[in-house]
Short mmCIF file of C-alpha atoms in Angstrom, two decimals:
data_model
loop_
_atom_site.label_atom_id
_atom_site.label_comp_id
_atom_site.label_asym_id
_atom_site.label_seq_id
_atom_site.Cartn_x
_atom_site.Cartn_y
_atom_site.Cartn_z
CA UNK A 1 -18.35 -22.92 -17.73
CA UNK A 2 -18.48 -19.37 -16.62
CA UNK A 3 -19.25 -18.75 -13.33
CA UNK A 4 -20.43 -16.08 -11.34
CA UNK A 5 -16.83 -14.54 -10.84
CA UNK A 6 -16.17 -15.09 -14.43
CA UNK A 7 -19.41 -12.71 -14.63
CA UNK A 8 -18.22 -10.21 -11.96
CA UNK A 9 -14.58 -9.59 -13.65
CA UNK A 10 -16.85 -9.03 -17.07
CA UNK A 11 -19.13 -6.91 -15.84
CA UNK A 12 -16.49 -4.80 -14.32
CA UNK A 13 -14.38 -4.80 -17.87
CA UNK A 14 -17.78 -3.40 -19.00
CA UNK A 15 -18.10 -0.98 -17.05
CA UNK A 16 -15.08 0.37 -17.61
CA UNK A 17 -13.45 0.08 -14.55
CA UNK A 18 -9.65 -0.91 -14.62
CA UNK A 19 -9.23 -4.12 -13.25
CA UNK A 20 -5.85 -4.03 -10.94
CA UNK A 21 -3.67 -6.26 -10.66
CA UNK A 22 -4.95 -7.08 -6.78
CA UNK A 23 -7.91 -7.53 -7.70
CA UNK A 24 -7.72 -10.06 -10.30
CA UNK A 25 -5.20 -12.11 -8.26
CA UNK A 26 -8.07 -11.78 -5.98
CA UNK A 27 -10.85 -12.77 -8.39
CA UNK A 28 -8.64 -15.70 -9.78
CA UNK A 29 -8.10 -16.88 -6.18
CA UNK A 30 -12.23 -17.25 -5.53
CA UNK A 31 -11.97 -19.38 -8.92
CA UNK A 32 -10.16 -22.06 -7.42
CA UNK A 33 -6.66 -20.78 -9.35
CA UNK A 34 -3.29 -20.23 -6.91
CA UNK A 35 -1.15 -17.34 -6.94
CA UNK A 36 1.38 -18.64 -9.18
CA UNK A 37 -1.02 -19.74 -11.68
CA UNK A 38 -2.53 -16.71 -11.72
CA UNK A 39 0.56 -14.60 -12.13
CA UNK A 40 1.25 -16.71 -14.87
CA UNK A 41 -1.76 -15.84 -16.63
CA UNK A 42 -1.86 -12.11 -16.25
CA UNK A 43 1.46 -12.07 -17.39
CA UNK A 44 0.74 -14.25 -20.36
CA UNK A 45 -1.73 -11.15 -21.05
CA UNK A 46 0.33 -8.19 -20.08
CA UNK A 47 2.16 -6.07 -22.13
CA UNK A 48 3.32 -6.13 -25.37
CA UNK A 49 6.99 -6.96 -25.93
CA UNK A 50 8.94 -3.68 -27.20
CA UNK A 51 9.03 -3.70 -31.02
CA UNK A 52 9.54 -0.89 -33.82
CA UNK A 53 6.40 -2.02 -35.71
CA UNK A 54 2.52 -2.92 -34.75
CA UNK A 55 2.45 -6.01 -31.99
CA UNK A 56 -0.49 -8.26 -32.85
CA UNK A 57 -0.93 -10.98 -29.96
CA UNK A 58 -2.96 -14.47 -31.00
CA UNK A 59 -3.93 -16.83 -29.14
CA UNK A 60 -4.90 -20.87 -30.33
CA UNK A 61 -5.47 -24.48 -29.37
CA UNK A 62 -3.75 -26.50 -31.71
CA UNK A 63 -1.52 -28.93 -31.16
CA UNK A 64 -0.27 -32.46 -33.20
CA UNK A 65 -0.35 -31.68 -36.81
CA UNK A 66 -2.84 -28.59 -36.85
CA UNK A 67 -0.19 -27.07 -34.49
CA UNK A 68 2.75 -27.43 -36.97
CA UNK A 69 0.14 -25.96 -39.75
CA UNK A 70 -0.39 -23.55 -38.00
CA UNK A 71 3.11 -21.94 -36.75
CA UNK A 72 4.14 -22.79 -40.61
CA UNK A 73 1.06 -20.37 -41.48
CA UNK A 74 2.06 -18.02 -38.44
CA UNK A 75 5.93 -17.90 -39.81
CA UNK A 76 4.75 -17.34 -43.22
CA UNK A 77 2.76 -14.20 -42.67
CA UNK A 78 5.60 -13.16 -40.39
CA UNK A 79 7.59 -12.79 -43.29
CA UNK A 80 5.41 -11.77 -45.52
CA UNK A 81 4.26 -8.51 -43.33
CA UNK A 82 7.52 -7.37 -41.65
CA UNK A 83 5.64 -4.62 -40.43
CA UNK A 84 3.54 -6.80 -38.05
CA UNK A 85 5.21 -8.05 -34.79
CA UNK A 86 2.78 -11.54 -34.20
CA UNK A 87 3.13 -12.96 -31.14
CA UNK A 88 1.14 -16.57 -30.93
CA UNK A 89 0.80 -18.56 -28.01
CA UNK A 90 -0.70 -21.93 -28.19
CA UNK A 91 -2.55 -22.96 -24.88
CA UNK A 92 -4.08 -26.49 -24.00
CA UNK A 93 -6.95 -27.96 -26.02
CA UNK A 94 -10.23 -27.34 -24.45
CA UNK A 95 -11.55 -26.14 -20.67
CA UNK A 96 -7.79 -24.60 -20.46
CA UNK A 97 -8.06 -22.80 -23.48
CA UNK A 98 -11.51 -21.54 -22.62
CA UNK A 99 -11.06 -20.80 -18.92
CA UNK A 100 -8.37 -18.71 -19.51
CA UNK A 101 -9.63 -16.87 -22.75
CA UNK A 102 -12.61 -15.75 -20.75
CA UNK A 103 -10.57 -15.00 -18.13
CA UNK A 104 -8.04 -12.70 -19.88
CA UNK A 105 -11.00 -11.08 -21.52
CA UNK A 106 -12.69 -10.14 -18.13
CA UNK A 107 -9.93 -9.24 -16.63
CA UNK A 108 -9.33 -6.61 -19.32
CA UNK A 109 -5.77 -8.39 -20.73
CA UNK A 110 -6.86 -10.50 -23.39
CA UNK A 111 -5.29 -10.99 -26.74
CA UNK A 112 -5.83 -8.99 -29.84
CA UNK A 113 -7.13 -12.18 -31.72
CA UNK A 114 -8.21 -15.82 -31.03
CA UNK A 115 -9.13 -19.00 -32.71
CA UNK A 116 -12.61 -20.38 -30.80
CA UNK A 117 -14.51 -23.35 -31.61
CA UNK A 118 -17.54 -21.44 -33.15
CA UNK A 119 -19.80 -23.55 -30.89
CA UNK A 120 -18.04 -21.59 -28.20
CA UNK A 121 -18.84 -18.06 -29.58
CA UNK A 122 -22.29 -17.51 -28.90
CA UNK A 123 -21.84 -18.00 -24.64
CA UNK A 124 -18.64 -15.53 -24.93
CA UNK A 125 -20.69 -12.93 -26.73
CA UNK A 126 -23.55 -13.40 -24.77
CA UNK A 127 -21.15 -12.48 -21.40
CA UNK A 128 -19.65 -9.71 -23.46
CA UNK A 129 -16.32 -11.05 -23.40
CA UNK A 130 -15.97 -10.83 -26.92
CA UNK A 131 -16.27 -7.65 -29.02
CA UNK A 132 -18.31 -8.28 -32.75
CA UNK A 133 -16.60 -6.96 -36.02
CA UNK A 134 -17.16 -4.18 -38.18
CA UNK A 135 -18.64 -5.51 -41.45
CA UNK A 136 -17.34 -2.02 -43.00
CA UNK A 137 -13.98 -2.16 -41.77
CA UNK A 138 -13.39 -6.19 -42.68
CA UNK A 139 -14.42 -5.33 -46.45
CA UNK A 140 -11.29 -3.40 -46.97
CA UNK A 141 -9.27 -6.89 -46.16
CA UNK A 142 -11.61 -8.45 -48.72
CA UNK A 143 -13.88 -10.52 -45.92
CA UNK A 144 -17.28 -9.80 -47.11
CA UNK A 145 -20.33 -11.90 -46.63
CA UNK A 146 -20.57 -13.70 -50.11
CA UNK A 147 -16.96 -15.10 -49.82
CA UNK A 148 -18.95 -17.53 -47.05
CA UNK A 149 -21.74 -19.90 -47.46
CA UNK A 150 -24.85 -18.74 -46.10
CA UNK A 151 -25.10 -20.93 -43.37
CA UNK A 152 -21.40 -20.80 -42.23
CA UNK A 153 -21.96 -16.86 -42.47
CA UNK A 154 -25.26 -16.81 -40.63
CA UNK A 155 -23.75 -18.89 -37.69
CA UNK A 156 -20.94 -16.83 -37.24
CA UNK A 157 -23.70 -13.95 -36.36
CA UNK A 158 -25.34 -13.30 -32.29
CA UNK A 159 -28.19 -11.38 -31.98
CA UNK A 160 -27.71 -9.96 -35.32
CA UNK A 161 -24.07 -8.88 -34.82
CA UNK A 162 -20.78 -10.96 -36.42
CA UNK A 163 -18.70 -12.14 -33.42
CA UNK A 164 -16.53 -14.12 -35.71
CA UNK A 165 -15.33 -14.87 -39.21
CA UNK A 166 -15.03 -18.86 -39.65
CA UNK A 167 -11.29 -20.68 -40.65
CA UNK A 168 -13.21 -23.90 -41.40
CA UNK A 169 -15.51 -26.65 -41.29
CA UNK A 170 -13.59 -29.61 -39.54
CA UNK A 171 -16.99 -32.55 -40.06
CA UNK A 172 -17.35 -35.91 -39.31
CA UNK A 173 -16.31 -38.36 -42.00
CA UNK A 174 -16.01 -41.45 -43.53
CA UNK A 175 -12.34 -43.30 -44.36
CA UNK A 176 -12.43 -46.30 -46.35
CA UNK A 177 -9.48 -48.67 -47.43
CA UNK A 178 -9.43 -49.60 -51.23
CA UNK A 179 -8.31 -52.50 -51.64
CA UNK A 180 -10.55 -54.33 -49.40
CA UNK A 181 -13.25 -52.31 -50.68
CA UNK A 182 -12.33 -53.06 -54.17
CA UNK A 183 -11.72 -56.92 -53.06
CA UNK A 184 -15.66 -56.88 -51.49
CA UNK A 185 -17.45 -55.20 -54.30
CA UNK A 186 -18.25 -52.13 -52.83
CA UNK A 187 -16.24 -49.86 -55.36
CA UNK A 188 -17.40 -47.83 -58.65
CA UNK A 189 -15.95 -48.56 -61.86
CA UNK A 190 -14.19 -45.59 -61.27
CA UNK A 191 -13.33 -46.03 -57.91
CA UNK A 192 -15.43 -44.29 -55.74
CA UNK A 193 -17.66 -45.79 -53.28
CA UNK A 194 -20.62 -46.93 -53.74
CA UNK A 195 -23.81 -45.12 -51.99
CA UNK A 196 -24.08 -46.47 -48.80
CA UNK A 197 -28.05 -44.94 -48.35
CA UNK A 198 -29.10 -46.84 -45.48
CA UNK A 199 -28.43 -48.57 -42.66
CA UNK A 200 -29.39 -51.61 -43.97
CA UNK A 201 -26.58 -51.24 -46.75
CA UNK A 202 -24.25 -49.75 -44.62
CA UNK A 203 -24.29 -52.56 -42.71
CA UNK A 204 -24.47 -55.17 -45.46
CA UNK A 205 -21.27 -52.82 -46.67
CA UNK A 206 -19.07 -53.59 -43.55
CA UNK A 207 -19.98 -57.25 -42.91
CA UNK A 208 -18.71 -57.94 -46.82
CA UNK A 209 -15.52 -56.18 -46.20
CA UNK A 210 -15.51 -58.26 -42.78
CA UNK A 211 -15.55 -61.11 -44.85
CA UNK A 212 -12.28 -60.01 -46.93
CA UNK A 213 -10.34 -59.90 -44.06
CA UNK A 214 -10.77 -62.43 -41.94
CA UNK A 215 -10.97 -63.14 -38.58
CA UNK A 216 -9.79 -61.10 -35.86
CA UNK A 217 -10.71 -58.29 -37.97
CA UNK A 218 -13.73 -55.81 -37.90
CA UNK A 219 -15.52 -54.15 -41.14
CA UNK A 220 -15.76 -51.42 -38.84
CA UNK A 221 -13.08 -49.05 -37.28
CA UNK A 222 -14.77 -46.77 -34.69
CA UNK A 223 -14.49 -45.46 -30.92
CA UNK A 224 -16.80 -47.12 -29.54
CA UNK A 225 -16.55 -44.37 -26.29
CA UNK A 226 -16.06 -40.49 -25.74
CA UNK A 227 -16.63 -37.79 -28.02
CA UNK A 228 -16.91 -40.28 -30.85
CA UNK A 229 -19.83 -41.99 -29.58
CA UNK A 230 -21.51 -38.52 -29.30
CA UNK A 231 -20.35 -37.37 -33.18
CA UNK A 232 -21.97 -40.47 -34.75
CA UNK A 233 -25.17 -40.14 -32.59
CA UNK A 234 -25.54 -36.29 -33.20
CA UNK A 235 -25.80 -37.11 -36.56
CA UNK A 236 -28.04 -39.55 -37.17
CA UNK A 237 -30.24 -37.99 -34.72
CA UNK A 238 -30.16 -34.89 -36.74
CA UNK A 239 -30.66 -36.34 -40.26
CA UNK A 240 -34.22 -38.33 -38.46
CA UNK A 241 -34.81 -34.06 -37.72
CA UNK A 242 -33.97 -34.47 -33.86
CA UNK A 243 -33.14 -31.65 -31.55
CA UNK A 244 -31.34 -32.04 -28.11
CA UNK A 245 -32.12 -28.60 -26.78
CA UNK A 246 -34.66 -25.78 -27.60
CA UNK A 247 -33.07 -22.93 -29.50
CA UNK A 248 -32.05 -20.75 -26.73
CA UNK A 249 -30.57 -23.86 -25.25
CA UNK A 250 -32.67 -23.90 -21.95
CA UNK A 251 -34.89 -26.83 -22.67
CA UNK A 252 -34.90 -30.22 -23.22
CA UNK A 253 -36.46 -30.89 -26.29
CA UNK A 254 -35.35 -34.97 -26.99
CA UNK A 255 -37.61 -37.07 -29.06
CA UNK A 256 -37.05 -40.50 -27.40
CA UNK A 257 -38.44 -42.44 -30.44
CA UNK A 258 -35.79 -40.79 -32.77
CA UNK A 259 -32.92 -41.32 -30.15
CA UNK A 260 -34.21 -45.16 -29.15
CA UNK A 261 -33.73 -45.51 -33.04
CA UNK A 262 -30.26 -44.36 -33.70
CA UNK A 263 -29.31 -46.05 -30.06
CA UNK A 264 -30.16 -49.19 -31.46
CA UNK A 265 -28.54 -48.98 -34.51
CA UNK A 266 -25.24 -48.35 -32.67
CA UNK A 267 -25.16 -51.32 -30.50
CA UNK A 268 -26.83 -53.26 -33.65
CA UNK A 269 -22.58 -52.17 -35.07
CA UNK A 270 -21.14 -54.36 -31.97
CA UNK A 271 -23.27 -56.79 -30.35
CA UNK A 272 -25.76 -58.39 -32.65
CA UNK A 273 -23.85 -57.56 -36.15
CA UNK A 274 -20.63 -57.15 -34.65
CA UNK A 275 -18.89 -55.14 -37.36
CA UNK A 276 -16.87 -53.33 -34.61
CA UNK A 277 -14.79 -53.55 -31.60
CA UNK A 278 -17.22 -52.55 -28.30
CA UNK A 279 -13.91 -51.90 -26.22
CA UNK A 280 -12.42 -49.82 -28.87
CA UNK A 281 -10.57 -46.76 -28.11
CA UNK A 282 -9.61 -43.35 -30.17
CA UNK A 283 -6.38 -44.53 -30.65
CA UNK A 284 -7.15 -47.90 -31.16
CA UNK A 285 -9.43 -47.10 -33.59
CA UNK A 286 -6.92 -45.53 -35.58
CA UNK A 287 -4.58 -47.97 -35.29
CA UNK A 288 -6.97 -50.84 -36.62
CA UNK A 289 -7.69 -48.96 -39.60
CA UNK A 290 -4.19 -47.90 -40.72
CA UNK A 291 -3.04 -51.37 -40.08
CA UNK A 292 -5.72 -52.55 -42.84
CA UNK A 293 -7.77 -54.98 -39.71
CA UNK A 294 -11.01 -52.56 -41.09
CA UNK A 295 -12.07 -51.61 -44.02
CA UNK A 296 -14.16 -48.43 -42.83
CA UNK A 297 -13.14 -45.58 -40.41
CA UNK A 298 -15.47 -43.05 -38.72
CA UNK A 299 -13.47 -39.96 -37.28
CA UNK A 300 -12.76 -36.63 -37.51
CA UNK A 301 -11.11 -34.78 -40.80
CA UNK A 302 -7.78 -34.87 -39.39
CA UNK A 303 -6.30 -37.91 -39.41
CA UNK A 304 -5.71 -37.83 -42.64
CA UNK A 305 -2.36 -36.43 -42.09
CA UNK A 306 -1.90 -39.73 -40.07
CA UNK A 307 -2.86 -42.03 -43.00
CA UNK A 308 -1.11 -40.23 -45.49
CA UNK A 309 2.02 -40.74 -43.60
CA UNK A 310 1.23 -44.49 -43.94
CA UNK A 311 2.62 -45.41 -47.20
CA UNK A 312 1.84 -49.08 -47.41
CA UNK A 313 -2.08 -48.07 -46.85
CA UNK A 314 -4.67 -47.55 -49.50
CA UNK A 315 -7.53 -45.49 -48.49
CA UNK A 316 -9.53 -42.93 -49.69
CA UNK A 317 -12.59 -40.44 -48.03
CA UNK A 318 -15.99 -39.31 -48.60
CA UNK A 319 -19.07 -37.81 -46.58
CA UNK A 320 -20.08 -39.99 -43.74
CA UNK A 321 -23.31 -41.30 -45.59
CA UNK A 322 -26.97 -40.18 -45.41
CA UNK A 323 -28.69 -43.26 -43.85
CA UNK A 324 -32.09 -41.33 -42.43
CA UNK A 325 -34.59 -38.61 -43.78
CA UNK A 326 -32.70 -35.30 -44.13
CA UNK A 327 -28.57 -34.88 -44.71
CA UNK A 328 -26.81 -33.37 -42.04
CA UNK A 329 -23.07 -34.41 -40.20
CA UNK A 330 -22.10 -33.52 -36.53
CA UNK A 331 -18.75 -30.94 -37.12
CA UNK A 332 -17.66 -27.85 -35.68
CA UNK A 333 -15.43 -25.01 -37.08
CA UNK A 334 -12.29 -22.86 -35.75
CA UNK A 335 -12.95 -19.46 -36.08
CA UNK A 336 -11.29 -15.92 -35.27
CA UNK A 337 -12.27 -13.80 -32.44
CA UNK A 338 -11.78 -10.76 -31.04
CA UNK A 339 -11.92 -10.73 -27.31
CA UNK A 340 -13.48 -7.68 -25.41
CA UNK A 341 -10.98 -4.69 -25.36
CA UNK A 342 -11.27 -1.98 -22.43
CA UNK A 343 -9.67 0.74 -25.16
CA UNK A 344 -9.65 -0.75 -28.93
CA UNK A 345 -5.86 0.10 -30.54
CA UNK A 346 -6.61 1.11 -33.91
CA UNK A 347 -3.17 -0.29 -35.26
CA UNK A 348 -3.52 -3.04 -33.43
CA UNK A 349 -6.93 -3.77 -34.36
CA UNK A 350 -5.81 -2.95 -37.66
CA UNK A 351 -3.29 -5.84 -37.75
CA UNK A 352 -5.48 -8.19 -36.11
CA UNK A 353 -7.38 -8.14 -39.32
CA UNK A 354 -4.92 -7.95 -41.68
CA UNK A 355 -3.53 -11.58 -40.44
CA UNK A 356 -7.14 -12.96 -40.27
CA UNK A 357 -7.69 -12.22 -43.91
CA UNK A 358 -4.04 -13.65 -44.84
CA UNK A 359 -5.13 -16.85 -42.95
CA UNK A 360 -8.15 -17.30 -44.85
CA UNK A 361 -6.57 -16.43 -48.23
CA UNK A 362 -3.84 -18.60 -47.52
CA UNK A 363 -6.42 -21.15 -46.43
CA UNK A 364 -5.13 -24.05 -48.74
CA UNK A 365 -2.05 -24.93 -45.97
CA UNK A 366 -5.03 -25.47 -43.55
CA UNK A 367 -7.07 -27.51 -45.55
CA UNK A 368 -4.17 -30.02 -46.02
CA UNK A 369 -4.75 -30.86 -42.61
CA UNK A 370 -8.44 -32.20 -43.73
CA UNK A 371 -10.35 -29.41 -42.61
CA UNK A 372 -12.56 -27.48 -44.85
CA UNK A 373 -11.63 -23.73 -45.68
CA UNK A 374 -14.65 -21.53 -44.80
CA UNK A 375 -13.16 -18.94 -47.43
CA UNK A 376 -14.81 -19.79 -50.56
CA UNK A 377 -11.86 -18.49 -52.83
CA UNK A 378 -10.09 -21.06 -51.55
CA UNK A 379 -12.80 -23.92 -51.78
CA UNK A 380 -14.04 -23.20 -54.87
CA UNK A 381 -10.12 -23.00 -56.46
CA UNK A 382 -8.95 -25.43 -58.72
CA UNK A 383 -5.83 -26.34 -56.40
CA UNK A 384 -8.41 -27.33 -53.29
CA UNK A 385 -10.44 -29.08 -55.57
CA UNK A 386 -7.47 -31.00 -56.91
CA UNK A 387 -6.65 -31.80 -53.29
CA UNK A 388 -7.19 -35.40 -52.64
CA UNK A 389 -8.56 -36.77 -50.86
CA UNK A 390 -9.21 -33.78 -48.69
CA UNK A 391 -11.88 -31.82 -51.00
CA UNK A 392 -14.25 -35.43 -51.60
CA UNK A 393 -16.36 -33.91 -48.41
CA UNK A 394 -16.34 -30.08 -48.95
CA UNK A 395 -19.82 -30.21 -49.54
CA UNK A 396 -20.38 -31.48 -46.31
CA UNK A 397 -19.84 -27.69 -45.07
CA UNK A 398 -23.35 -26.90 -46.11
CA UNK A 399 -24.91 -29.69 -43.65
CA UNK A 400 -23.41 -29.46 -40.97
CA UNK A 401 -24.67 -29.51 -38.06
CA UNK A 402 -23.26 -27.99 -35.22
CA UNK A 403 -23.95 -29.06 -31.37
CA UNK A 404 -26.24 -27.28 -29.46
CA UNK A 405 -25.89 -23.48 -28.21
CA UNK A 406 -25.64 -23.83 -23.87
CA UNK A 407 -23.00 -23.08 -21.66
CA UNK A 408 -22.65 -26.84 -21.16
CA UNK A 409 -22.01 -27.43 -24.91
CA UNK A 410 -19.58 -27.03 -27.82
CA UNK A 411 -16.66 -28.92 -29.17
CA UNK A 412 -14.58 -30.14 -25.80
CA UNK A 413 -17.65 -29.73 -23.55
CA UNK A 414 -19.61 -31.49 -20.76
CA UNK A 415 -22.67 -32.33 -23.30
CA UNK A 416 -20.12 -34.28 -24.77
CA UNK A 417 -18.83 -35.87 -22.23
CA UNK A 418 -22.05 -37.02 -20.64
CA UNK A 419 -22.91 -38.33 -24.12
CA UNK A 420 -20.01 -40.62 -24.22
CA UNK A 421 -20.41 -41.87 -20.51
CA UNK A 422 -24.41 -43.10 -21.81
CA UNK A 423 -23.67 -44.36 -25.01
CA UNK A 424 -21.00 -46.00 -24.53
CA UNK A 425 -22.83 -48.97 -22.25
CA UNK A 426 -24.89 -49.28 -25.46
CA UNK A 427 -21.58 -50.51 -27.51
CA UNK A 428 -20.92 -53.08 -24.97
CA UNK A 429 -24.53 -54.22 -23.94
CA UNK A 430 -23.90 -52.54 -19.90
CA UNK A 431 -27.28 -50.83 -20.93
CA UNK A 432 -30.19 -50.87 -23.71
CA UNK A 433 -31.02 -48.12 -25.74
CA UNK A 434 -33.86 -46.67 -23.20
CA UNK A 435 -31.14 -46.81 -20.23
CA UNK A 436 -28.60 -45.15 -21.95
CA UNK A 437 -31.18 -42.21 -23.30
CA UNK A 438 -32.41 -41.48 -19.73
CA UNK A 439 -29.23 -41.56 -18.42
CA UNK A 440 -27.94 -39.19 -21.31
CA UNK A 441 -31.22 -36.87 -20.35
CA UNK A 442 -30.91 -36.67 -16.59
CA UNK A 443 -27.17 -35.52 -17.15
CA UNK A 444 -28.00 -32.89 -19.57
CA UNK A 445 -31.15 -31.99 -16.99
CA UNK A 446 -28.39 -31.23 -13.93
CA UNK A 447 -26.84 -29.23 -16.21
CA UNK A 448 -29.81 -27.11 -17.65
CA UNK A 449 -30.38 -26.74 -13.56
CA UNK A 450 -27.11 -24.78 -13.31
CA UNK A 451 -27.97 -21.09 -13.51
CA UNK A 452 -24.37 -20.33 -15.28
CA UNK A 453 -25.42 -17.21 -17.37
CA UNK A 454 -29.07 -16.30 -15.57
#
């Protein structure tokens, strides 16, 4: 979160005033962060190294395979635009990343572009440590408003100003193995998967590949903790038309019924069906699947990298399934930023923009990863669409939906993590449904408590 010295150093970037170097070791001190660690930081945002042509600094978060994409991407436009000195620096995945982006930004040092989770954005532009774009100035790089869909395009907008142009849509999904699914009848002439419409099938689905492979083995391959547990109830909550929090994300607004319902259905996967592993693990998870011990997968986009890699495995994807009233799927998107600037370079700025719109043109590296390009030229080309099986969910990016707005929320967040504490007892029967909700609701009520942005 942001706390109240995160909101002093802001409000003193917005005012204007020069922030010295004493008093930001100062600042950074009351935050709980030593000397060193704070020299290292305003260094990582001082100046630019000496070159003969524009410096553009970037900032990101990714690291396995997204992180090789990405410095492929990043070497790529190097060499296409000589003219543009990028310097990116990768930082660690989540409260890192954030802590010190705001940071940098309110202490008047920040970068001259970032990636942010967009479920990040609306808190940093709320604190004014992010400054929004000029919708004039990004149509000369060819990033207009109808190369987006309308609801990517709309969320990349606070209080009616564009804080961010979106990289992708990174959903959760559904991985399935073939031949098991082929061996249980649950395949298309063609191949595809059958619809899987409701829980009832769903469920019929993974106890008849269960029944292919044996025992020891699950029809199911899921973390049954964590983020994961949080991913699969955020979206069946949302497709019975459940909200978490009121819009401007200071209420509670939980319909117990709805929850009770999915909450149920979850442990109904491991203790009364038991399709899948209560104990299970992210890792484990992934192992089970690629080792062909399940037939189904629920994860994130990305590890299809990791199954690709797995030549002995036959799998394929699709869009986790609608099993309730409306469809949506829990995801989240990277997105470009430009944090707040005390004195906007024009060049600077200038090349800033010109490598977002290469990135997004050039989108089709990305979306080998798994996630979805945001750039509908790329989406909507024949060489995405021939990407397999990465483009079977793109239409997922028009129901998504995305966690709620708070300070305590977003991809990497404390929301998330109370979620996982709760629901996990429901995987392994340490609670019922109704103990894990009210445990999930007095978290999320501490945190509403906290005054972080009042």
């Amino acid at each position: 979160m942001i706390s109240e010295q995160h909101q002093l150093m802001a409000s003193q970037a917005n005012s204007g005033a020069r922030m010295t170097r004493r008093n930001f070791l100062q600042q950074t001190a009351a935050l709980g962060i030593g000397g060193s660690a704070a020299l290292t930081l305003l260094n990582a945002c001082g100046s630019p190294l000496a070159s003969s042509g524009t410096h553009v600094t970037y900032w990101n978060l990714f690291g396995g395979g997204d992180g090789v994409r990405m410095v492929q991407m990043e070497n790529n436009f190097s060499q296409s635009h000589p003219n543009i000195n990028l310097e990116a620096v990768t930082l660690a995945w989540g409260a890192p990343y954030y802590t010190k982006l705001a940071m940098a930004a309110a202490g008047g040092r920040p970068p001259d572009v970032a990636i942010s989770h967009m479920t990040r954005v609306p808190i940093y532009a709320s604190e004014n440590l992010l400054d929004p774009f000029d919708i004039d100035e990004l149509a000369r790089y060819g990033i207009t408003e109808d190369k987006f869909l309308p609801a990517i395009w709309q969320r990349a907008h606070y209080n009616g100003k564009l804080y961010t142009i979106p990289l992708d849509t990174h959903p959760f999904v559904l991985y399935y193995n073939t031949d098991i699914c082929q061996k249980a009848g649950l395949l298309n002439a063609d191949g595809s998967l059958k619809p899987l419409n409701s829980p009832e099938v769903l469920m019929d689905a993974f106890k008849r590949a269960q029944q292919v492979t044996g025992p020891g083995t699950f029809g199911l391959a899921a973390e049954a903790q964590a983020i994961t547990a949080w991913r699969l109830f955020y979206t069946l909550y949302s497709q019975l038309g459940g909200e978490v929090l009121s819009a401007d994300g200071k209420t509670l607004t939980m319909d117990d019924t709805k929850a009770e319902q999915v909450l149920s259905f979850m442990a109904d996967l491991t203790l009364k069906s038991k399709v899948a592993s209560p104990f299970q693990d992210y890792a484990g998870a992934v192992a089970l699947f690629g080792s062909g011990k399940a037939a189904f997968h629920w994860n994130g986009e990305w590890e299809v990298t990791t199954f690709l890699a797995q030549k002995d495995l036959h799998f394929n994807m699709a869009p986790f399934p609608q099993l309730y009233d409306t469809y949506r799927v829990q995801a989240d998107s990277h997105a470009f930023i430009l944090p707040h600037q005390l004195a906007v370079d024009p060049a600077r700025r200038a090349g800033a923009l010109e490598y977002i719109s290469y990135m997004l043109k050039n989108s089709q590296n990305w979306a080998a990863g798994g996630h979805i390009p945001a750039y509908l030229p790329v989406t909507e080309s024949d060489a995405y669409k021939q990407l397999k099986p990465q483009s079977n969910y793109a239409s997922v990016a028009a129901n998504a939906v995305l966690d709620p707005i708070a300070w305590f929320s977003g991809s990497g967040s404390e929301l998330e993590n109370q979620a996982g504490a709760a629901f996990q007892g429901v995987f392994t029967g340490a609670m019922t449904s109704t103990q894990a909700l009210q445990q999930f609701k007095a978290a999320l009520q501490k945190l509403l408590a906290i005054p972080a942005f009042n």
